[in-house]
Amino acid sequence: MGVEDLQIIMAESLKSALKEISENKDATIIANGTDMMPRIRDEGLKVEKILDISALDKELSYINVDSNLIRIGAMTTVSEIGSSNVFNGSLNAFYEVVSKFGGPQIRNRATIGGNICSATSSEDFIPLLMALDASVVLQSVNGKRTLKLNNFVIGKRSVNRRNDEIMVEVQFSKPGDDYLSGFEKIGRRNILIINLINMAIVMSLKQRRVNDVRIALNRVSGKVPGRARLTEGFLNGKEIDGNIISSAREKLAEELKLSSDFRASADYRIHLAQAILEKLLNRFREGV
Amino acid sequence: MSNILISVKVNGTEREVLVEPEDRLIDVLRDDFGLKSPKEGCGTGDCGLCTVIMDGKPILSCITPAFQARGREIVTLEGLNNDPLMKNIETSFRDHHAAQCGFCTPAMEIMGYDLLKKVKKPSKEEVKVAISGTLCRCTGYYDIIDSIYDVGGTE
């Protein structure tokens, strides 16, 4: 890998992983490595000490529904989410994320915890979980704390994890059965892509009027993911029609503060975001 | 740098092997165990040619650290030599001339195998999805899709 003296600490249980991270605060945590391994090879990422938590799939791979709360263990793979029936109905967007995620072999290894903690704009679960107002559970030898996802992911490859903590779970309240959810991403092809922009929307329709809409994108300001609050505020209470959609598109362009990079210009990304917004709203109008 | 002794089940046999911290699973399979069916195409998780089965699921051995194989069960194409379903897949690939340079063939056959284990008679669309993470630069894919599709329902 990146350096000569690479030290690997292999944790075989959550208990030992918590102990190890409390004693090795400088360690880089690796789940199944689908993000980190290419970065080491392609981008020359330098790591000196790795805490391997891949064996924690025995403890942290689960999708539990406690009355209204859905709890997903950090080591749950994308494939496991795809083959669970928990997300049928109002959470259908989870299957849309899965079907557009990497390739089949990547889905068998990539974990939701790794996806969140990698915290790049290409991590497709982050917008959907933000639209669901999800929280992450962080654990250390001193106990657990729960943090809203939007306070956890604070920038590109930047999360509010204390260096003695391990992210163990993501959780959110299940929206009512009358809710609809959708996810779209756009890149240069359909599979194995790093998206240019993605968007998740969760909302319900009450007497054909938009209710409690939550719109989240992988980028709202620079490379930071978040909610499109201005557009949400505009849409709530309105009946979706052509005029409302075109006004919503303008609101979205107003609030997105994007930057250009080698993949796409800011203007093009905004154009794509508007197109996705229109597509999803039209879908919801037709009740799917 | 200190080496790590791992136990791993490879093609049905329990093995112990000393791996270096920076070794990838593909290095151990090809260099230590002499299993040459997993190919290194891109080395960065994009092409799918290093596909092997870990604990029953196809994964990419070029972006899997070797130390993460400890306690796991790995099956490569060599381990499926006597599997009736894989024999049918291989015959079908031959009949359809689905291998040209052959570099992607082991990975394509494993992805077909994984699909046919789960879905007895997949649609062509399901076949396309199954091989969507595995690149072929020769065939144009149609012969590969037909090979896997035609095995469906024959079991």
Coordinates of C-alpha atoms in Angstrom, one line a residue, chain A residues 201-215 231-241 244 281 284-285:
Chain A
I201 CA -36.8 13.4 -2.5
V202 CA -39.2 12.2 0.2
M203 CA -42.7 13.7 0.4
S204 CA -46.4 12.9 0.6
L205 CA -49.4 14.4 -1.3
K206 CA -52.4 15.6 0.7
Q207 CA -55.4 16.4 -1.5
R208 CA -52.9 16.5 -4.4
R209 CA -50.9 19.1 -2.5
V210 CA -47.2 18.7 -1.6
N211 CA -46.8 17.9 2.0
D212 CA -43.6 17.6 4.2
V213 CA -41.3 17.5 1.2
R214 CA -37.6 16.8 1.9
I215 CA -35.1 17.3 -1.0
T231 CA -37.2 24.7 -2.8
E232 CA -38.8 22.6 -0.1
G233 CA -40.4 25.7 1.4
F234 CA -41.7 26.8 -2.0
L235 CA -43.2 23.4 -2.9
N236 CA -45.0 22.7 0.4
G237 CA -48.7 23.1 0.1
K238 CA -48.7 23.6 -3.6
E239 CA -50.4 21.4 -6.2
I240 CA -47.8 20.1 -8.7
D241 CA -48.3 21.4 -12.2
I244 CA -45.1 25.1 -10.1
L281 CA -41.9 15.7 -9.2
F284 CA -44.8 11.8 -7.8
R285 CA -47.6 13.6 -9.5

